[in-house]
Short mmCIF file of C-alpha atoms in Angstrom, two decimals:
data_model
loop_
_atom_site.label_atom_id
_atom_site.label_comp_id
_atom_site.label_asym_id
_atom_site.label_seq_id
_atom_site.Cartn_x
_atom_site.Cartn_y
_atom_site.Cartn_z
CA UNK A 1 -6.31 -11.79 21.30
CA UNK A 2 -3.86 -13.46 18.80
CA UNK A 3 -7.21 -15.43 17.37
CA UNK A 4 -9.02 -11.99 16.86
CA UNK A 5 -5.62 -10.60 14.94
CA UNK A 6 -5.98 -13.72 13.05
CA UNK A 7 -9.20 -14.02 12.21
CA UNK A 8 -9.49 -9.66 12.00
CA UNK A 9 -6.48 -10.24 9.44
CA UNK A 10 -7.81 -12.86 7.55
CA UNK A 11 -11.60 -11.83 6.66
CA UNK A 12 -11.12 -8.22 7.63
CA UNK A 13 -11.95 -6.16 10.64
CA UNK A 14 -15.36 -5.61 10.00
CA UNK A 15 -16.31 -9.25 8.81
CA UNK A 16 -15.26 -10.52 12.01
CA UNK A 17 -17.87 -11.27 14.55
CA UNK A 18 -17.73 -11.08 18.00
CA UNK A 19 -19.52 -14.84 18.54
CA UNK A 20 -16.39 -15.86 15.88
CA UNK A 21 -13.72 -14.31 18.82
CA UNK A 22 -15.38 -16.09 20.86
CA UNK A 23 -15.28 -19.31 19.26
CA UNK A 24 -12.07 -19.17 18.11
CA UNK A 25 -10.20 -18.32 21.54
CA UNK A 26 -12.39 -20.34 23.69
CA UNK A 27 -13.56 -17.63 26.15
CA UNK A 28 -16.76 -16.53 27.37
CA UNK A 29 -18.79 -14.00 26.44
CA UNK A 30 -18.65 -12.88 30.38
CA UNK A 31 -14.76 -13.29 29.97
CA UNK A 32 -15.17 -10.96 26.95
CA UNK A 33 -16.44 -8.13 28.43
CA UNK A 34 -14.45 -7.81 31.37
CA UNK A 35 -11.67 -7.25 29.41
CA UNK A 36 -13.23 -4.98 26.68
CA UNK A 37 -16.10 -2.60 25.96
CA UNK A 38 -17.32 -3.42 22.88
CA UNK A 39 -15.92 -4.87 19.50
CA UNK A 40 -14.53 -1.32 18.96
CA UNK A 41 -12.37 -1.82 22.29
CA UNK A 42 -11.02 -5.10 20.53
CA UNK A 43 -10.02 -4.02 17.32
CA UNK A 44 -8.24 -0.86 19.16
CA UNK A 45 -6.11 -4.01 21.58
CA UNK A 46 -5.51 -5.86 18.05
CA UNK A 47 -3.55 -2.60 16.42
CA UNK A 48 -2.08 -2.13 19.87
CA UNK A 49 -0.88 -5.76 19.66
CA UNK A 50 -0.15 -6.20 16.24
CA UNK A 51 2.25 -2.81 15.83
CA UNK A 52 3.99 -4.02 18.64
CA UNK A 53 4.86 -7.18 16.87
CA UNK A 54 5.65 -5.73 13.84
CA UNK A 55 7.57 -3.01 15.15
CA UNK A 56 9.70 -5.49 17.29
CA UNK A 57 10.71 -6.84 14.51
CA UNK A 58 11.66 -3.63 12.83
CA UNK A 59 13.26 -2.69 15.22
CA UNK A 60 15.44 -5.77 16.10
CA UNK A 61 16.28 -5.58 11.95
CA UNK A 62 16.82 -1.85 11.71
CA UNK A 63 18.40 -0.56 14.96
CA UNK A 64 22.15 -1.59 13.86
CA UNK A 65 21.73 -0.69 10.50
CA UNK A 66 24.59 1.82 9.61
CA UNK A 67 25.64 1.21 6.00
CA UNK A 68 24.27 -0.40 2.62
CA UNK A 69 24.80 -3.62 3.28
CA UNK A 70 22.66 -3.51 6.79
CA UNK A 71 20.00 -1.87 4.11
CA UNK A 72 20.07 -4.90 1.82
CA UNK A 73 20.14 -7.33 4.46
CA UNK A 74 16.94 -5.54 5.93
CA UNK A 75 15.27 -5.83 1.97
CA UNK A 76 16.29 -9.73 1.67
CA UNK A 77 14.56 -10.12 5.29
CA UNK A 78 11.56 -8.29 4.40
CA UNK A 79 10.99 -10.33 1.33
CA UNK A 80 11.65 -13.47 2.74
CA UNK A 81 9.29 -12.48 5.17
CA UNK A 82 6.64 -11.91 2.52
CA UNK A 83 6.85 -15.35 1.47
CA UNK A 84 7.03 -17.10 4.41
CA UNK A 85 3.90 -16.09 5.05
CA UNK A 86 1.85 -17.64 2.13
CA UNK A 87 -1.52 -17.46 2.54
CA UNK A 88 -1.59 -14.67 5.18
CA UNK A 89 0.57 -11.83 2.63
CA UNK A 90 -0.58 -8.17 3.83
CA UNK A 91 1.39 -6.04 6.14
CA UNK A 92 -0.34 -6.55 9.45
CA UNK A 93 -0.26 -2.83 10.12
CA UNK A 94 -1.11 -2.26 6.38
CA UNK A 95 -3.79 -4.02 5.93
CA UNK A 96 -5.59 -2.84 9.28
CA UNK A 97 -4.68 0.78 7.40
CA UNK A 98 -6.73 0.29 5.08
CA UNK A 99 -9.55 -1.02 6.02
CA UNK A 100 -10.52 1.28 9.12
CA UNK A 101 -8.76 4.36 8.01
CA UNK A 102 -11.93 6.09 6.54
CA UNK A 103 -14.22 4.88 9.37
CA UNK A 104 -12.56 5.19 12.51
CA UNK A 105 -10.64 7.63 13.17
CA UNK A 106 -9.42 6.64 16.98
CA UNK A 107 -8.06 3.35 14.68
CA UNK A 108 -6.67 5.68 11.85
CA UNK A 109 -4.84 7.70 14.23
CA UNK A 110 -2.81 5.42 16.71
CA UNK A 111 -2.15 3.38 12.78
CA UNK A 112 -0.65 6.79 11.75
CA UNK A 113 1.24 6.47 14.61
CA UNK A 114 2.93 3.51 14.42
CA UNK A 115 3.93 4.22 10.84
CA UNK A 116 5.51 7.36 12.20
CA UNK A 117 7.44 5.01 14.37
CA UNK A 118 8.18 2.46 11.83
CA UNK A 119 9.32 5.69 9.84
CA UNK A 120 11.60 6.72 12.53
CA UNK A 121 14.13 3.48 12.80
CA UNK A 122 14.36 4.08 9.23
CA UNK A 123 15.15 7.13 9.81
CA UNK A 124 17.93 6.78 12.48
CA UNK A 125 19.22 4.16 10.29
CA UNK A 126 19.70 6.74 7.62
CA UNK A 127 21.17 9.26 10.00
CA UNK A 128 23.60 7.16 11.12
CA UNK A 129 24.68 6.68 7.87
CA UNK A 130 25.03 10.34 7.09
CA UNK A 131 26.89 10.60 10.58
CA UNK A 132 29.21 8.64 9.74
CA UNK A 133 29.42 10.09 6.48
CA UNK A 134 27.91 7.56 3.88
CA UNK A 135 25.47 9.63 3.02
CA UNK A 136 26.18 13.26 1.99
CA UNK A 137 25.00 16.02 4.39
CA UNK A 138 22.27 17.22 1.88
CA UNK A 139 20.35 13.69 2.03
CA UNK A 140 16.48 14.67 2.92
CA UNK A 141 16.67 12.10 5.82
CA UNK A 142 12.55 12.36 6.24
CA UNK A 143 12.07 11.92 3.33
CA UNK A 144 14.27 9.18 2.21
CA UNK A 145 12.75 7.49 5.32
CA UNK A 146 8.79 8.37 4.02
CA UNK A 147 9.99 6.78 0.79
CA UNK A 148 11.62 3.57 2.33
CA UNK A 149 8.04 2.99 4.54
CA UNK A 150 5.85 3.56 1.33
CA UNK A 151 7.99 1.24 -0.66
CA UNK A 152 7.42 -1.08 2.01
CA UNK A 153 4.13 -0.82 1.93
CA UNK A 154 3.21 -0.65 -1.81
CA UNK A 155 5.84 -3.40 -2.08
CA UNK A 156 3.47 -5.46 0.69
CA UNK A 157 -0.02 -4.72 -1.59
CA UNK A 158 1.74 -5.49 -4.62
CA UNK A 159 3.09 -9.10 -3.65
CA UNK A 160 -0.26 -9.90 -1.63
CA UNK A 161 -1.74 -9.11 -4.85
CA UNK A 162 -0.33 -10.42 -7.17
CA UNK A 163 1.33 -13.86 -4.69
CA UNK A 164 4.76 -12.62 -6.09
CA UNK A 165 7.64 -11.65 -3.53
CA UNK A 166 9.67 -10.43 -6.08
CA UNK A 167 7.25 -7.39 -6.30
CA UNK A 168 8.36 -6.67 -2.59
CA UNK A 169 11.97 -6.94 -3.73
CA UNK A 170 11.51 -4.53 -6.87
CA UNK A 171 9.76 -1.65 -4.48
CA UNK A 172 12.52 -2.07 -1.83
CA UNK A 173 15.47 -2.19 -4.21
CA UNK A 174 13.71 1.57 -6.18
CA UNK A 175 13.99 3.08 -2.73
CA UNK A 176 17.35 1.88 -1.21
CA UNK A 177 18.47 2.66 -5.25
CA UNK A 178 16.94 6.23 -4.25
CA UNK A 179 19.09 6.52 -1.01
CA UNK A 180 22.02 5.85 -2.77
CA UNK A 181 21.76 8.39 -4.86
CA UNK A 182 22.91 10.51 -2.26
CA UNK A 183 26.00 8.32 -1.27
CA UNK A 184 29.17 10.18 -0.64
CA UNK A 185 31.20 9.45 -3.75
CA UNK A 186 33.85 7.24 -1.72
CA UNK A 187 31.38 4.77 -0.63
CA UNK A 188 30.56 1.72 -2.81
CA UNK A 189 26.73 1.32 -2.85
CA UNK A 190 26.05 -2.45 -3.18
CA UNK B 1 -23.51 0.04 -9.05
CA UNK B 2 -22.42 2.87 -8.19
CA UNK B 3 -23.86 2.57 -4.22
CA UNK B 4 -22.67 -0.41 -4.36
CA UNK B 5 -19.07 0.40 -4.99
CA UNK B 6 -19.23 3.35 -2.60
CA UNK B 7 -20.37 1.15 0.59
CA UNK B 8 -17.61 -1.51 -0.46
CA UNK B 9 -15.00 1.23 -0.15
CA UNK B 10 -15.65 3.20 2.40
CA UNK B 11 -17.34 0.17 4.82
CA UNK B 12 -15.66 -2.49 3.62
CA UNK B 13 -16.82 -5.54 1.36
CA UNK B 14 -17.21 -7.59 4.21
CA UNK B 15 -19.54 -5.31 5.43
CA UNK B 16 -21.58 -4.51 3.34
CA UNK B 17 -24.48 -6.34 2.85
CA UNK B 18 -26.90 -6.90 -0.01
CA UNK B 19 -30.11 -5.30 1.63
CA UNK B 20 -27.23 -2.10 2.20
CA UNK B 21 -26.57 -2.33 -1.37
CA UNK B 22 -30.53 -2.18 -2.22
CA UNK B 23 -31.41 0.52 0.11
CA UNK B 24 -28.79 2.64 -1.03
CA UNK B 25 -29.57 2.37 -5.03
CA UNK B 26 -33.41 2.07 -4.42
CA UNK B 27 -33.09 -1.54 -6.16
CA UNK B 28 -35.33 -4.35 -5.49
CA UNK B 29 -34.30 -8.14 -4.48
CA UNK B 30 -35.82 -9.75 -7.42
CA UNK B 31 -34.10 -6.75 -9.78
CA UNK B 32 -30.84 -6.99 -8.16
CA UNK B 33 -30.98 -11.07 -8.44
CA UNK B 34 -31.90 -10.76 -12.23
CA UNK B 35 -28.75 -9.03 -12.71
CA UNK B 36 -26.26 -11.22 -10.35
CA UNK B 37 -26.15 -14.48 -9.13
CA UNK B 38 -24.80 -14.09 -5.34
CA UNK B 39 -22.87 -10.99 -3.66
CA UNK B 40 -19.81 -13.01 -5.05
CA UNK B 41 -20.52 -11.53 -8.02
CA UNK B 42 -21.28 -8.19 -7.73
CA UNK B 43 -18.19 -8.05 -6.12
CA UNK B 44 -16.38 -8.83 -9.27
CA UNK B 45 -18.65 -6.65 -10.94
CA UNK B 46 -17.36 -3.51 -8.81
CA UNK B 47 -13.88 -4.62 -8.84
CA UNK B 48 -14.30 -4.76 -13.08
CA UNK B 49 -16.24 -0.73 -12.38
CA UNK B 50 -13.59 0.33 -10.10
CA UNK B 51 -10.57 -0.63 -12.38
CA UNK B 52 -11.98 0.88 -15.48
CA UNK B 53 -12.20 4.36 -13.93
CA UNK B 54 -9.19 3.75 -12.23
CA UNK B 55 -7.25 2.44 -15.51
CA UNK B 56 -8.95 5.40 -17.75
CA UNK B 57 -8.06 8.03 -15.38
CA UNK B 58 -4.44 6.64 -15.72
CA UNK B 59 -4.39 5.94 -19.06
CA UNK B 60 -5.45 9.95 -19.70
CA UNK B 61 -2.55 11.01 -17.64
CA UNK B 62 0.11 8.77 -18.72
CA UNK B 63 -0.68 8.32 -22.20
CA UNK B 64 1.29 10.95 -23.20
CA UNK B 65 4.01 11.06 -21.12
CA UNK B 66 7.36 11.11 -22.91
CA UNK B 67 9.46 13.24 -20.34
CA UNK B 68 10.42 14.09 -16.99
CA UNK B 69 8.31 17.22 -16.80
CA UNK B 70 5.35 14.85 -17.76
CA UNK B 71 5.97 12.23 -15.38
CA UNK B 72 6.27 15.21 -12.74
CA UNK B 73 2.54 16.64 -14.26
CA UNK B 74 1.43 13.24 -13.29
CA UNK B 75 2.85 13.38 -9.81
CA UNK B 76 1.08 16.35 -8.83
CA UNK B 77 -2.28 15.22 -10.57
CA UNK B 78 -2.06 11.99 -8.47
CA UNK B 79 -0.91 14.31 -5.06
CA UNK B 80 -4.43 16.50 -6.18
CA UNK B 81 -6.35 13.43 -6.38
CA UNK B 82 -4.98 12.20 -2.98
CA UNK B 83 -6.35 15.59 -1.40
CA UNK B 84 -9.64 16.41 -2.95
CA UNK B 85 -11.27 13.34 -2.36
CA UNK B 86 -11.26 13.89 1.41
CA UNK B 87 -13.19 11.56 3.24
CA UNK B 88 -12.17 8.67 0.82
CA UNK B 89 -8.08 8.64 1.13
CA UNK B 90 -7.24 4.93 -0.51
CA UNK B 91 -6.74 4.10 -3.71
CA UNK B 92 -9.95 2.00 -5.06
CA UNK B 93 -8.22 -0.44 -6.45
CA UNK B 94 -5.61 -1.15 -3.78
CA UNK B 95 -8.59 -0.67 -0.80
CA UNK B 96 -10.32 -3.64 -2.69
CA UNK B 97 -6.75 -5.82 -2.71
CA UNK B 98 -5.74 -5.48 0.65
CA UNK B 99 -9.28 -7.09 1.77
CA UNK B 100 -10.02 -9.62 -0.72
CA UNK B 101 -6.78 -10.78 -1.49
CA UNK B 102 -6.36 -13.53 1.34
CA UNK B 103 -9.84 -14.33 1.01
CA UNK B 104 -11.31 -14.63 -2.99
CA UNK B 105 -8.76 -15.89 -4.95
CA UNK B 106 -10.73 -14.65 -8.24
CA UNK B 107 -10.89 -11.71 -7.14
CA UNK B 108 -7.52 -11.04 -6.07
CA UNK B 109 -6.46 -12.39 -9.96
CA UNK B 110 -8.59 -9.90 -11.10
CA UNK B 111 -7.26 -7.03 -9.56
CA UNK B 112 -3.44 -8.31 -10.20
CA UNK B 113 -4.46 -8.10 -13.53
CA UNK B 114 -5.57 -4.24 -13.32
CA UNK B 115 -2.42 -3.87 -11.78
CA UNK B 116 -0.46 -5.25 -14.47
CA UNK B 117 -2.34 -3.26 -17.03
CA UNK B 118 -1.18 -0.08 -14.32
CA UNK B 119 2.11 -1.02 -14.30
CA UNK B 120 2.01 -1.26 -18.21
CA UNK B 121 0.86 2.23 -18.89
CA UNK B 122 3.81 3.43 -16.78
CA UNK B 123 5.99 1.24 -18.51
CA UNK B 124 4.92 2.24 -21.84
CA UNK B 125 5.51 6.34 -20.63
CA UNK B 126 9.18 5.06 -19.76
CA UNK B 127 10.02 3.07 -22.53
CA UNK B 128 9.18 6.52 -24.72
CA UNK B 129 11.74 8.09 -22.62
CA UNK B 130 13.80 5.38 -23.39
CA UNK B 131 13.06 5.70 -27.14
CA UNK B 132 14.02 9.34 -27.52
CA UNK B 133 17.23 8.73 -25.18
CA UNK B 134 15.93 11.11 -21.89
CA UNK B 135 16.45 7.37 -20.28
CA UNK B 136 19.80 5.16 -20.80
CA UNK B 137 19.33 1.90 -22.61
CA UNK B 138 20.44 0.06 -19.64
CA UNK B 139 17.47 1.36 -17.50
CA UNK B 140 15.03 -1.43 -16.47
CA UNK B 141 12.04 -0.17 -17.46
CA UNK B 142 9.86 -3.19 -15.65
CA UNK B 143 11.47 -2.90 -12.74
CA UNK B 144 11.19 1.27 -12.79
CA UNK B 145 7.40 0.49 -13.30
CA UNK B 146 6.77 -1.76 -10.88
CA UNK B 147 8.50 0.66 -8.18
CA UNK B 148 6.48 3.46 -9.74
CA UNK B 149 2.98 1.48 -9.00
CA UNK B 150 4.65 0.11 -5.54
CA UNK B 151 5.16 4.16 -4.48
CA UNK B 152 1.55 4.95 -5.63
CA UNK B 153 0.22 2.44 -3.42
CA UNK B 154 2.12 3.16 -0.52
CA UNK B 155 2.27 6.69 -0.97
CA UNK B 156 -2.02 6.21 -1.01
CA UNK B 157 -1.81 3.80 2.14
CA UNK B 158 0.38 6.19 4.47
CA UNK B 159 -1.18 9.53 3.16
CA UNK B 160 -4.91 7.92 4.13
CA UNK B 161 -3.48 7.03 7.26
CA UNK B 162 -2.34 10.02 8.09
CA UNK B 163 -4.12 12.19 6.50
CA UNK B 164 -1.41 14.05 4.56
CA UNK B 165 -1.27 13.94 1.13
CA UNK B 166 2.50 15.08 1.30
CA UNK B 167 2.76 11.53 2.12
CA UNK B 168 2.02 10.36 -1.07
CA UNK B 169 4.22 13.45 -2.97
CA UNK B 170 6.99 12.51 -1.14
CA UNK B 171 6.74 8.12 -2.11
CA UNK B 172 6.28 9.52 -5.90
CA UNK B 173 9.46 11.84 -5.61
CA UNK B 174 11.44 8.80 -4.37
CA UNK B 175 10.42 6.77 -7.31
CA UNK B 176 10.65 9.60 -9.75
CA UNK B 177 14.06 10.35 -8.52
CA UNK B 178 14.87 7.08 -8.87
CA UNK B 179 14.10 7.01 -13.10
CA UNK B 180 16.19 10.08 -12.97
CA UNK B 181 18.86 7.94 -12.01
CA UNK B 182 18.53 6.39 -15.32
CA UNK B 183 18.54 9.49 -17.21
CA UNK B 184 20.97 9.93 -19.93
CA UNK B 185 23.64 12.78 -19.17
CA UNK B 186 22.19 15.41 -21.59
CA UNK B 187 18.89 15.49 -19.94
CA UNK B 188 17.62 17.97 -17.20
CA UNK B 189 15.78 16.35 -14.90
CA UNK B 190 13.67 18.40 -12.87
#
């Protein structure tokens, strides 16, 4: 499974072979299709897999976040993320997005999903700041959160692009920049 | 061409193959290999299409931009966009990045270059707001750009995802807001 992520990843979902799964995960084509269908079973296990993954790690980053500082530590571990990964720069979930979101629609809509997930601890990180009164109590908390996960994501496209994490690091710092402009006035912002 | 670039972005490039390509523009081999040497480069060659109708389209809307009611005409043109091409969410030029970017190295320099050109028609609409003092002097205008171009790709990504081009209003108003942070005091914003 983790070869098929890799390899679906790497070339693309719909460059990637079955034969090549094979190969590269040593099974048989017998052991193949006990476990799945057809390819289309595969690539469904792969977003399955990878959102878990990613939104582990999210998760583990996001759920204590309560202030401006958690936010910033969040960016700096994002964009070290990005360049840790050299070679391999896309957002797992982002770059599955894009390529099967026009063609299959079963993919498109457990993707949508997971962002909704992804958009929901950075949401709860945003309420708790307005709980605890951070944030004022007119802060659009959906859709500071929409703007943090887009950020992330054109941030992601950007730095794959162009092999520049600092493009990561300019998207994330616009949209944190955003939330702050609905700080309470007592609390310093960076 | 045209075909060509169609199949590439709603298939995939990986996917598509050359006898695809012929079928759909009613092209011959020996025609199609008098024009390009390998698929390699009719790759390039839709990448060089896509980004001149992307960049002109852009360059229309932005060109004149020298306000915050401008920059907001542009918002909803790109929100439009987002919704009327149904059936074909992404962005062409960011579709094309998030495949070939880990793979084709000239092709990935290619389209960081069309994104740089992007980024400098926003930058150019912000440093005019800059020059006529609706921005501060202190405003980064690079930085402002680059999370303007970040928002349109994400805010393409998660609205072809889900299917919601609210999505993508709602990353542009985060990165619009975000200039309006910048705004000198005398200037209404909205």
């Amino acid at each position: 499974m983790l070869a098929a992520a890799e390899l679906m990843h790497v070339q693309g979902v719909a460059a990637t072979t079955i034969d090549e799964v094979l190969a590269a995960s040593a099974t048989s084509k017998s052991q193949f299709y006990q476990h799945f269908e057809d390819k289309a079973e595969l690539v469904y296990e792969v977003i399955t897999q990878r959102a878990d993954e990613v939104l582990s790690w999210q998760r583990l980053r996001l759920e204590k976040v309560d202030s401006f500082r958690g936010l910033y530590q969040w960016r700096d571990a994002m964009v070290q993320r990005c360049a840790l990964r050299r070679g391999l720069w896309g957002c797992e979930l982002g770059s599955l997005a894009a390529e099967l979101s026009d063609t299959d629609d079963r993919a498109r809509a457990s993707l949508s999903e997971y962002f909704n997930e992804w958009r929901a601890l950075l949401a709860a990180a945003l309420e708790r700041m307005r709980d605890t009164g951070i944030l004022r109590e007119d802060a659009d908390i959906r859709a500071l959160a929409t703007g943090l996960l887009a950020a992330v994501e054109g941030g992601y496209l950007l730095s794959q692009t162009g092999r520049d994490p600092r493009l990561m690091q300019a998207a994330l710092n616009m949209a944190i920049g955003h939330v702050a402009s609905f700080a309470a006035a007592t609390e310093p912002v960076s």
